[in-house]
Coordinates of C-alpha atoms in Angstrom, one line a residue:
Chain X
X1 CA 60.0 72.0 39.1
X2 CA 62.9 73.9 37.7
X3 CA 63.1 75.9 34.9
X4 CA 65.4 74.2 33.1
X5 CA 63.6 71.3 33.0
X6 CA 60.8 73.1 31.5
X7 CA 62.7 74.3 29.4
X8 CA 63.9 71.4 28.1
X9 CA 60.3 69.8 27.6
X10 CA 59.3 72.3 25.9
X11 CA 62.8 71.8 23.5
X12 CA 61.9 68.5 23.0
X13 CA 58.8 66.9 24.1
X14 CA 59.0 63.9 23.1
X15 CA 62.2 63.1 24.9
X16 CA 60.9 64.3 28.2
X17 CA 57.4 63.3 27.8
X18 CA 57.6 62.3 31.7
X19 CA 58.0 65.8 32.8
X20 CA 54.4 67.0 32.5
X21 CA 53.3 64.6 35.3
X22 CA 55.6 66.8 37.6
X23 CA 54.9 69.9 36.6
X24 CA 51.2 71.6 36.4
X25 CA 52.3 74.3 34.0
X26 CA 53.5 72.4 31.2
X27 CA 50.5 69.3 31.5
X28 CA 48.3 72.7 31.2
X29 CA 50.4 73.3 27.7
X30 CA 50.5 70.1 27.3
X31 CA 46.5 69.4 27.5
X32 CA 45.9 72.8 25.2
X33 CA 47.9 71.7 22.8
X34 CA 46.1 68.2 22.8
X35 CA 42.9 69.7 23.1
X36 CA 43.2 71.8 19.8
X37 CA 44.4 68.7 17.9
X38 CA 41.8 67.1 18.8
X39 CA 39.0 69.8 17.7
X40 CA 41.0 70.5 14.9
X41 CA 41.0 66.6 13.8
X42 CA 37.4 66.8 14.3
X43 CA 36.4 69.8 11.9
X44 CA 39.3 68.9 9.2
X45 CA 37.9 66.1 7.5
X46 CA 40.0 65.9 3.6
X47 CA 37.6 67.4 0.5
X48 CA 36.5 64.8 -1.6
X49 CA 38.3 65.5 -4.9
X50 CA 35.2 65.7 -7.9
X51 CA 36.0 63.0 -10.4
X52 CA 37.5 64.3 -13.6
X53 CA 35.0 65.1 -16.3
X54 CA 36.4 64.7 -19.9
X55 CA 37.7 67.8 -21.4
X56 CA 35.0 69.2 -24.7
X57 CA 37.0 71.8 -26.8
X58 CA 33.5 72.2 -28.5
X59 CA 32.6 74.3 -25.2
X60 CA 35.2 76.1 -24.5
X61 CA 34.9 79.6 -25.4
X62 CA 36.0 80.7 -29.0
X63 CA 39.0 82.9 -29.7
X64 CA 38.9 86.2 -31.6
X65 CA 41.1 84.5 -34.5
X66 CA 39.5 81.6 -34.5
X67 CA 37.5 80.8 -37.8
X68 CA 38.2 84.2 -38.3
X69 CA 39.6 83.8 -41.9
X70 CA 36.3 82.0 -43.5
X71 CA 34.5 84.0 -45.8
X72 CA 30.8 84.6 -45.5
X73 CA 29.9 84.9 -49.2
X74 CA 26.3 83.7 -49.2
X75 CA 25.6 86.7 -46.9
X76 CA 28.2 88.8 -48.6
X77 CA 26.0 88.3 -52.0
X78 CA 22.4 87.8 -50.7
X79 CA 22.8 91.2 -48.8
X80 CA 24.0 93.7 -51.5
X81 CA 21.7 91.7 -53.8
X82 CA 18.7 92.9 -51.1
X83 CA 19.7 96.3 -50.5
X84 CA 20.4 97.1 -54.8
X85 CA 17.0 95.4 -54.8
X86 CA 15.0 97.7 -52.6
X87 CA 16.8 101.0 -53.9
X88 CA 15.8 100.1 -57.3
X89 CA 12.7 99.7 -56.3
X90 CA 12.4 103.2 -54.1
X91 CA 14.0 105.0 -57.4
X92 CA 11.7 104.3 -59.4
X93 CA 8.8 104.4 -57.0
X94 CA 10.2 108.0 -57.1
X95 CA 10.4 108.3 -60.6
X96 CA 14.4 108.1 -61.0
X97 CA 16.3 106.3 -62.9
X98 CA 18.0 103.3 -61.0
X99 CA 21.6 104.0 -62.8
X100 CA 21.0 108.0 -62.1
X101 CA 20.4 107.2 -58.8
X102 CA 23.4 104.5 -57.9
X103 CA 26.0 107.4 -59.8
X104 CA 24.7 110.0 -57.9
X105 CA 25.2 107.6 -54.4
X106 CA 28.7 106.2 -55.3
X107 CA 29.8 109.7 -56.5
X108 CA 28.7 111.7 -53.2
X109 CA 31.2 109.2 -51.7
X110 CA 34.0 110.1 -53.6
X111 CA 35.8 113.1 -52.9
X112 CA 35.4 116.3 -54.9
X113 CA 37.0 118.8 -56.8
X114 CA 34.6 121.1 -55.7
X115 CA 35.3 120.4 -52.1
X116 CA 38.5 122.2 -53.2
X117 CA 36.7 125.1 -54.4
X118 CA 34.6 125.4 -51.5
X119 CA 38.1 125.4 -49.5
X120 CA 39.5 128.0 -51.8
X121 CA 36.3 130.3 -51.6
X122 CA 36.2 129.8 -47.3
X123 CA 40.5 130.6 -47.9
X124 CA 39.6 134.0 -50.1
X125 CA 36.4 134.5 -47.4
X126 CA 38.5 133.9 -44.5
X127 CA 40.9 137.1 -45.8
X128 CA 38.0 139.1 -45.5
X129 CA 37.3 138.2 -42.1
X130 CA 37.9 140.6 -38.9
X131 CA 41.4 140.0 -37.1
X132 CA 39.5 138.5 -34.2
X133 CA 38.4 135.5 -36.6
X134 CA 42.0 135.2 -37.2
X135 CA 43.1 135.0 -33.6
X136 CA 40.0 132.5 -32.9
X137 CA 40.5 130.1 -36.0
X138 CA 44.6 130.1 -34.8
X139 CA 43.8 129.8 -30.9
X140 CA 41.3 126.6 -31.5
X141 CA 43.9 125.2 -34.3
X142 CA 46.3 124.8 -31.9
X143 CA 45.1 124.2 -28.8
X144 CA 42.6 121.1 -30.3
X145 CA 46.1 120.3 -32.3
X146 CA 48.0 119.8 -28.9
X147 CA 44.9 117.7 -27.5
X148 CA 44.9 116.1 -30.4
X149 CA 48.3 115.3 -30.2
X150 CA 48.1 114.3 -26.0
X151 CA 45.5 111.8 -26.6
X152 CA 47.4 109.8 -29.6
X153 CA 50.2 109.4 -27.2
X154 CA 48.0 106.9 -25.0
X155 CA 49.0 103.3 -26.0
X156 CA 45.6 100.8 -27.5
X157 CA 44.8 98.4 -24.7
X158 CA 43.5 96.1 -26.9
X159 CA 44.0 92.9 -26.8
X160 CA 46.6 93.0 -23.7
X161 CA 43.4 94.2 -21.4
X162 CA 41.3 91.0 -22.3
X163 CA 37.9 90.9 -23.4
Chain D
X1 CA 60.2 120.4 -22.5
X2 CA 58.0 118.0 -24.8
X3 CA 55.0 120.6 -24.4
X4 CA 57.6 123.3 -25.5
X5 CA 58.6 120.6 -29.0
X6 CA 54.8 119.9 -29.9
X7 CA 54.1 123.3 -29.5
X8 CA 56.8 124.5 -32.1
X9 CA 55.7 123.4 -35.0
X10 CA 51.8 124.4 -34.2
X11 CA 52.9 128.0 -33.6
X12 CA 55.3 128.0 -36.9
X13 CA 52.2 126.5 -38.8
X14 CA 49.9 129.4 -37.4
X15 CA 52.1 132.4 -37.8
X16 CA 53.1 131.7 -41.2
X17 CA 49.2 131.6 -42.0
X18 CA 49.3 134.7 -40.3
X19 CA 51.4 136.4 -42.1
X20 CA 50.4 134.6 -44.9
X21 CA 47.0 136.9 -44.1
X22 CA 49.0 139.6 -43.7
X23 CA 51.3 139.7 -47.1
X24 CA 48.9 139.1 -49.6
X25 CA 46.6 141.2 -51.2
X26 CA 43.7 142.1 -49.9
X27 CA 41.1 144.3 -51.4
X28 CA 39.6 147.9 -51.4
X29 CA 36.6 147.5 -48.8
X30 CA 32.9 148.7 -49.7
X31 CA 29.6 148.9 -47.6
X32 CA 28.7 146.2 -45.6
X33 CA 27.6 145.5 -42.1
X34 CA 27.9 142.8 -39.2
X35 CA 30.7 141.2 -40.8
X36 CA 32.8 142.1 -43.9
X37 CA 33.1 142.7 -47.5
X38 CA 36.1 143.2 -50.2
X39 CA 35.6 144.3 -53.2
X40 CA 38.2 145.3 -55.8
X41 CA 36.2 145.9 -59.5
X42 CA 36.1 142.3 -60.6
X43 CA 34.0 140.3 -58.1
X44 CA 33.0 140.5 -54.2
X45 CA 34.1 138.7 -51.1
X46 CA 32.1 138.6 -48.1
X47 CA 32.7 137.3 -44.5
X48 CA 29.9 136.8 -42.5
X49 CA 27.1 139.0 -43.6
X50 CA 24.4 139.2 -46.1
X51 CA 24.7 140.4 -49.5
X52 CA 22.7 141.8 -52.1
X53 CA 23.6 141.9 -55.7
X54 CA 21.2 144.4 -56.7
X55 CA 22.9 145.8 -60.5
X56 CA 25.4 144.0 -62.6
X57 CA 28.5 142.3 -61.4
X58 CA 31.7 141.6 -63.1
X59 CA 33.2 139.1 -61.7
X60 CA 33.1 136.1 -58.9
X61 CA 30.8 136.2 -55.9
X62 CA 32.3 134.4 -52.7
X63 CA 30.3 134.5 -49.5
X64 CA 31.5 133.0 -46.4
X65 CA 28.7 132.2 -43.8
X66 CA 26.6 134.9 -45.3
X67 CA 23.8 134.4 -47.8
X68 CA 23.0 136.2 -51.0
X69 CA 20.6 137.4 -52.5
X70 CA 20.4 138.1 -56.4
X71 CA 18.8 140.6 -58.3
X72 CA 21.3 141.2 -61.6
X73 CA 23.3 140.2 -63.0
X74 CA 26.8 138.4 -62.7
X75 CA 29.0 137.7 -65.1
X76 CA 31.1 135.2 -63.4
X77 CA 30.6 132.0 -60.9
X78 CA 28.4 132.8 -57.4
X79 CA 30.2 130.4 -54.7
X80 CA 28.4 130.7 -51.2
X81 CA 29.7 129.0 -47.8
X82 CA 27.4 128.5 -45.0
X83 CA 24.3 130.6 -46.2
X84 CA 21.5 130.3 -48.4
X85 CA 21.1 131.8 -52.2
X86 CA 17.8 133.6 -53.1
X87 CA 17.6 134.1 -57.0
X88 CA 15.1 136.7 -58.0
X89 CA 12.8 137.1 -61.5
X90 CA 16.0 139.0 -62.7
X91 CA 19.0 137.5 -61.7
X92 CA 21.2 136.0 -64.6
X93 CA 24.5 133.8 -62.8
X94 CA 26.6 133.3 -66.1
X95 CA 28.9 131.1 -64.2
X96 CA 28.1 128.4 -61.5
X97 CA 26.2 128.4 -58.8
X98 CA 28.3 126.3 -55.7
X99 CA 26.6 126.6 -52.2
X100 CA 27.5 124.3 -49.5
X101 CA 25.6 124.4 -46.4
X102 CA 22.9 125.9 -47.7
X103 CA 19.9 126.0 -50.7
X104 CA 19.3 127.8 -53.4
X105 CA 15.7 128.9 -54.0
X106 CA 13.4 131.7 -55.4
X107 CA 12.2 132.6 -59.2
X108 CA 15.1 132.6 -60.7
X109 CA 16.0 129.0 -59.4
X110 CA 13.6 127.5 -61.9
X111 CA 15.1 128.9 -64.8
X112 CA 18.7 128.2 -64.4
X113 CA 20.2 125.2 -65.9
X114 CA 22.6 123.9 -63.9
X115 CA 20.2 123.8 -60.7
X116 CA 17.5 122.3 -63.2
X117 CA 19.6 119.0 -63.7
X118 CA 20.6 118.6 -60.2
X119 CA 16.7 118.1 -59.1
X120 CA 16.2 114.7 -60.1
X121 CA 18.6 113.6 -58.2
X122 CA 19.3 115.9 -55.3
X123 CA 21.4 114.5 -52.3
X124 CA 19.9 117.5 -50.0
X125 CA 16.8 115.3 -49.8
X126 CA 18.3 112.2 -48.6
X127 CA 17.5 113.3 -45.0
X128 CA 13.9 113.7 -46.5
X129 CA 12.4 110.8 -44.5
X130 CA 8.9 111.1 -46.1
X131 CA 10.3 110.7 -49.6
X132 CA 11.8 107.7 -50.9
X133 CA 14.5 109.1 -52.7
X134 CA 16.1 109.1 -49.4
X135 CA 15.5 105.8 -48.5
X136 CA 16.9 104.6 -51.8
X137 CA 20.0 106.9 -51.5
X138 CA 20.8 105.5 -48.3
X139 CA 20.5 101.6 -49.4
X140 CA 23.2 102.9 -52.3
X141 CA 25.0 104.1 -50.1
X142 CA 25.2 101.1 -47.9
X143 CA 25.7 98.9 -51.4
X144 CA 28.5 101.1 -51.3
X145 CA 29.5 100.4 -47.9
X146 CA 29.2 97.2 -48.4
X147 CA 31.7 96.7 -51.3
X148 CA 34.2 98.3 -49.1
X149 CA 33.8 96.5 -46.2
X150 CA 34.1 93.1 -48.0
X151 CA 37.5 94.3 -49.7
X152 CA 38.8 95.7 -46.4
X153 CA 38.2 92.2 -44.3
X154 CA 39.5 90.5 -46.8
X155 CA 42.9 92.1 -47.3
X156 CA 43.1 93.9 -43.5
X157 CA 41.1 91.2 -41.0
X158 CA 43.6 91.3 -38.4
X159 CA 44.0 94.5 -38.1
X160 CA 40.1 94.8 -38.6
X161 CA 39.7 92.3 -35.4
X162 CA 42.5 94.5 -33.4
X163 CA 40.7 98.0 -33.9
X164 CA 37.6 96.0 -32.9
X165 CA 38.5 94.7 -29.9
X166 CA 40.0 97.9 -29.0
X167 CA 36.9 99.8 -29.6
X168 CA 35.1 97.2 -27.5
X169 CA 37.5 97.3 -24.3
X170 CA 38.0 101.2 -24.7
X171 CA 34.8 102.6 -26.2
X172 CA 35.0 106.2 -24.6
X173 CA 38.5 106.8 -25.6
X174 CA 37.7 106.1 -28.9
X175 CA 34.8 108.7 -29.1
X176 CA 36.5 111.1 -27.4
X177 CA 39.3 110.7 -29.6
X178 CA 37.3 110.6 -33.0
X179 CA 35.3 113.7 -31.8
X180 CA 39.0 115.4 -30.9
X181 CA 40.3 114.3 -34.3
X182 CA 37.2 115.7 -36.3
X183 CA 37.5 119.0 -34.7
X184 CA 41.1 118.9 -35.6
X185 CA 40.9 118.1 -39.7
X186 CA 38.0 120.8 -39.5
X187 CA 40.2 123.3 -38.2
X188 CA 43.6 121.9 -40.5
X189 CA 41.3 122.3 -43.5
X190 CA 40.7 126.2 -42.8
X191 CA 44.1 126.8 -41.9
X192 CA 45.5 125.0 -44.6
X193 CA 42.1 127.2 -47.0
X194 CA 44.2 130.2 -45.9
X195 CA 47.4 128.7 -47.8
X196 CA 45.6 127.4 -50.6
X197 CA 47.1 130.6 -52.4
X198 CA 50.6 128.9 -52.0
X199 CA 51.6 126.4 -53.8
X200 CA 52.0 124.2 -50.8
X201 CA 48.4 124.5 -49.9
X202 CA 46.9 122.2 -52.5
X203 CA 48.7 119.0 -51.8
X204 CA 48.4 119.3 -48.5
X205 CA 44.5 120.2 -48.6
X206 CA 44.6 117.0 -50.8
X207 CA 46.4 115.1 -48.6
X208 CA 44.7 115.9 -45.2
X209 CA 41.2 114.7 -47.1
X210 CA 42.8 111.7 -48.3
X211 CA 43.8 110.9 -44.8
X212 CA 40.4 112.2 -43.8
X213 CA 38.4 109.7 -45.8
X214 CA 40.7 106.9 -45.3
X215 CA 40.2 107.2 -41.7
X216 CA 36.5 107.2 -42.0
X217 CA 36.2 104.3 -43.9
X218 CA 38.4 102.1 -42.0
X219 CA 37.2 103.8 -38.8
X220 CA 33.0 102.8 -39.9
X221 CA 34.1 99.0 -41.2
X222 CA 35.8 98.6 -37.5
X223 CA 32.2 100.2 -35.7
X224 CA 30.5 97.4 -38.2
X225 CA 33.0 94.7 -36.9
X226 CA 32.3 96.0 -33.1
X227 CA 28.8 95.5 -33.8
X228 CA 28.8 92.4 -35.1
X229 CA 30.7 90.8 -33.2
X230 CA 28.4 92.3 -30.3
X231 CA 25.5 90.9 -31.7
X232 CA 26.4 87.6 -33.6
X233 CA 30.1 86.7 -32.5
X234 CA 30.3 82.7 -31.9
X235 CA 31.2 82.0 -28.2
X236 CA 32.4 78.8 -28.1
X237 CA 33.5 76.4 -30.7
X238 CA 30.7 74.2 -31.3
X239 CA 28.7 77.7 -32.4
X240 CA 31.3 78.5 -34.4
X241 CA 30.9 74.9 -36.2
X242 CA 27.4 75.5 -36.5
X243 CA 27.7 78.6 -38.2
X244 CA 27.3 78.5 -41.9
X245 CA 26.8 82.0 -42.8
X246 CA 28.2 84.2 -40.4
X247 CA 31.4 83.1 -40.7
X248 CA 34.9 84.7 -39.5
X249 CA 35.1 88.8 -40.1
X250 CA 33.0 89.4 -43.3
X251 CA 30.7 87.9 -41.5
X252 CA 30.6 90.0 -38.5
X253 CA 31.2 92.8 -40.5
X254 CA 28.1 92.6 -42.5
X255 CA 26.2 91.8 -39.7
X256 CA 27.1 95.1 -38.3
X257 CA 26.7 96.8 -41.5
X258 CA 23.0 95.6 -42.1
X259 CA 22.3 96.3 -38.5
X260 CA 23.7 100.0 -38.8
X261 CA 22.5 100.6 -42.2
X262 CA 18.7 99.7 -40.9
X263 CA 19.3 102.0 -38.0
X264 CA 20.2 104.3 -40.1
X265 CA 16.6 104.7 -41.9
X266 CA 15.0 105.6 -38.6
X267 CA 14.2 109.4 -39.2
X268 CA 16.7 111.7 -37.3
X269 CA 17.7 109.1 -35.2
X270 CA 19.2 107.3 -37.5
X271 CA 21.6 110.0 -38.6
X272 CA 22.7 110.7 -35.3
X273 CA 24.0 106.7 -34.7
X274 CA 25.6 107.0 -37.9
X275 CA 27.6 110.0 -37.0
X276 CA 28.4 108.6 -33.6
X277 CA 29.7 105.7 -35.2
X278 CA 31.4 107.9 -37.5
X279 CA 33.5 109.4 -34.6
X280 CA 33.8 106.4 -32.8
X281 CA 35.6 104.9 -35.9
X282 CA 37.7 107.5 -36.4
X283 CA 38.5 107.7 -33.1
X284 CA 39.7 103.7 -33.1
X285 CA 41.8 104.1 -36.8
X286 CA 43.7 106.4 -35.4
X287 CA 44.0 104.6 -31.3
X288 CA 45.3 101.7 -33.4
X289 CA 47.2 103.5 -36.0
X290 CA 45.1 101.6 -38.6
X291 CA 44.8 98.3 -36.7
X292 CA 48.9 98.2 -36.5
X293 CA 48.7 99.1 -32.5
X294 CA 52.3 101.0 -32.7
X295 CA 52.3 104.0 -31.3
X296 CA 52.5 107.2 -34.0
X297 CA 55.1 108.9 -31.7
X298 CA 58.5 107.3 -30.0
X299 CA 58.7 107.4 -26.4
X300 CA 62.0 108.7 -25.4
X301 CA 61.5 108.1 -22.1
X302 CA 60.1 104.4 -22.3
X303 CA 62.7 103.6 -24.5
X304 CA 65.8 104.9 -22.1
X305 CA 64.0 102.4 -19.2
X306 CA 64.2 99.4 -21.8
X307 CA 67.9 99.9 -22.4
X308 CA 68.5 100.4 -18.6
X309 CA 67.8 96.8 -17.9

């Protein structure tokens, strides 16, 4: 057989679907090419689609804003009234007086003058100090300053990274 | 270039303490050893090494990691920094007695007023875990914590719920950046002691602690949100409907709050969550700028790439 005629069967097989029976290279093609259809019809069988279920919003997982307004006073309430319950009774297991002991609790909390005066006395302290304590307190200021400063630069991945 | 900017205002801040140092008075020296001591006629400043106030004293008495001890008198206020103050059968303080990091104790302890009314009630031996005065200061403490925490979600829950998730996805930054950020206000508060001479120095002492405890307490109501939302967060909607008393970010943030503040009664232990909480929270106020996610600084170079488009 010519090669042109091959050619052309192998442009348009269906319009020369005589020519195989002349020519042994192409029925060769010709029987590959059935063959694999045929395997391949045998294996590819179409995926039962699973029936759809009806959609419950009551399982789907919960967003972060979700509900996220309500207030929880029962808890809110029943809690402090537990813990002011136990400390007053620790205070005056140790002989204190409840009241002494809450003001001396809620005042620790609050900041001091005399946190001031500490500051003043480590200033007036610090004057007194050798050079080299100088030089130290300045190096660290401004080197944990600048690392400071580096790792504030890095954006919050937060919510964009997803929980 | 940008290393060269942030650097600027560091190295102004630290030469003009410097010189600050420098300028100012300083006073005639006398004896001392391993560290140092000023003294000009009306008091005594020590750096760093024990003292001993063996005949009378006009004047202050300010030690800085150094402790004293007192055998006279002084006629004046005894302020001591990192060291301990030992108050003999004679010593007389006609002033106040102000130690911090340290405790005052000997003969003379017993007899002096001021340290006589602070013994009922003395926050040194809240980390006293065989006496119930600390169990009892700690559960005011968290009544405290607790008043906050319900003001705070109910004004700030968004941003409360953005710090917290934040914290969750980046845990290590946070730490890392809280332990960063502690070191820093340490070291800004002795820079800033140095210029507390100044008028400038007070306001912005002030102003750093305000910032200081502002960050702390937002910082420890986000680590309670973390937590509860850990522990008792609804995951899907019919738990959430269920739910009928921890409810939305109160909720999870006094479940965290209880959880933490029982931790916290577990001798030694207990203090070391706490302050690991402490620097993961400030870590995550300041990641989040307070829950607002902008970034503190503007990004020249991000914003240029936006405009190119």
């Amino acid at each position: 057989m010519t090669d042109s005629s091959c050619r052309q069967f192998r442009g348009d097989p269906e319009a020369f679907s005589t020519h195989p029976e002349s020519c042994v290279a192409c029925a060769g093609i010709l029987e590959e090419i059935t063959q694999f259809d045929r395997e391949f019809a045998a294996h590819a069988t179409l995926q039962e689609v699973p029936p759809l279920e009806p959609l419950d919003s009551r399982n789907l997982p919960v967003a972060s804003w979700e509900g996220a307004s309500e207030r929880a006073w029962p808890l809110a309430v029943l809690g402090a009234l537990a813990l002011v319950f136990l400390a007053v009774i620790l205070f005056l297991l140790s002989g204190i007086s409840p009241t002494e002991g809450f003001r001396a609790a809620l005042m620790s909390q609050l900041p001091r003058f005399e946190l001031f005066e500490i500051a003043s006395v480590v200033g007036e302290g610090l004057r007194a100090a050798p050079l080299g304590v100088h030089v130290l307190i300045l190096v660290g200021f401004t080197v944990i300053n600048l690392i400071f400063l580096w790792l504030l630069r890095r954006a919050p991945r937060g919510v964009d990274a997803g929980r | 270039m940008r290393v060269v900017k942030a650097l600027l205002p560091l190295l102004a801040m630290s030469l003009l303490v410097l010189s600050g140092t420098v300028v100012l008075p300083t006073f005639a020296s006398s004896s001392g050893t391993g560290g140092s001591a000023t003294s000009d006629g009306r008091g005594l400043i020590s750096f760093g090494e024990d003292v001993v106030i063996d005949s009378d004293m006009v004047g202050d008495v300010q030690v800085v990691f150094g402790s004293v001890k007192v055998e006279g008198r002084i006629d004046g206020d005894l302020l001591v920094f990192g060291g301990d103050v030992e108050l003999g059968p004679q010593a007389e303080v006609s002033g106040e007695i102000v130690t911090y990091g340290g405790t005052v104790s000997g003969a003379g302890a017993r007899s002096h007023p001021g340290l006589a009314e602070q013994a009922g009630v003395s926050l040194a031996r809240m980390n006293d875990w065989r006496s119930p005065i600390g169990y009892a200061l700690k559960l005011s403490f968290l009544v405290v914590w607790l008043v906050a925490a319900v003001v705070l979600s109910m004004t700030s829950g968004r941003e409360l719920r953005a710090s917290s998730i934040e914290l969750r996805v980046a845990p290590f930054h946070a730490f890392g950046l809280g332990l960063v950020a502690f070191t820093s206000f340490l070291l800004t508060a002795l820079v800033l002691a140095y210029l507390l001479s100044f008028v400038i120095g007070l306001p912005l002492l002030a102003a750093l602690a305000v910032f200081a405890l502002m960050t702390k307490i937002y910082g420890m109501i986000v680590v309670f949100h973390a937590v509860g939302s850990l522990i008792a967060a609804p995951r899907t909607r019919e738990a959430l409907q269920k739910r009928r008393w921890v409810r939305g970010d109160m909720g999870l943030v006094l479940v965290g709050l209880l959880v933490l503040g029982l931790v916290r009664m577990i001798p030694l232990v207990g203090n070391l969550v706490w302050i690991a909480a402490s620097l993961f929270g400030v870590g995550v106020a300041l990641a989040t700028k307070f829950g607002r996610r902008e970034p503190w600084f503007l990004m020249r170079g991000l914003e240029l790439r936006v405009h190119d488009r």
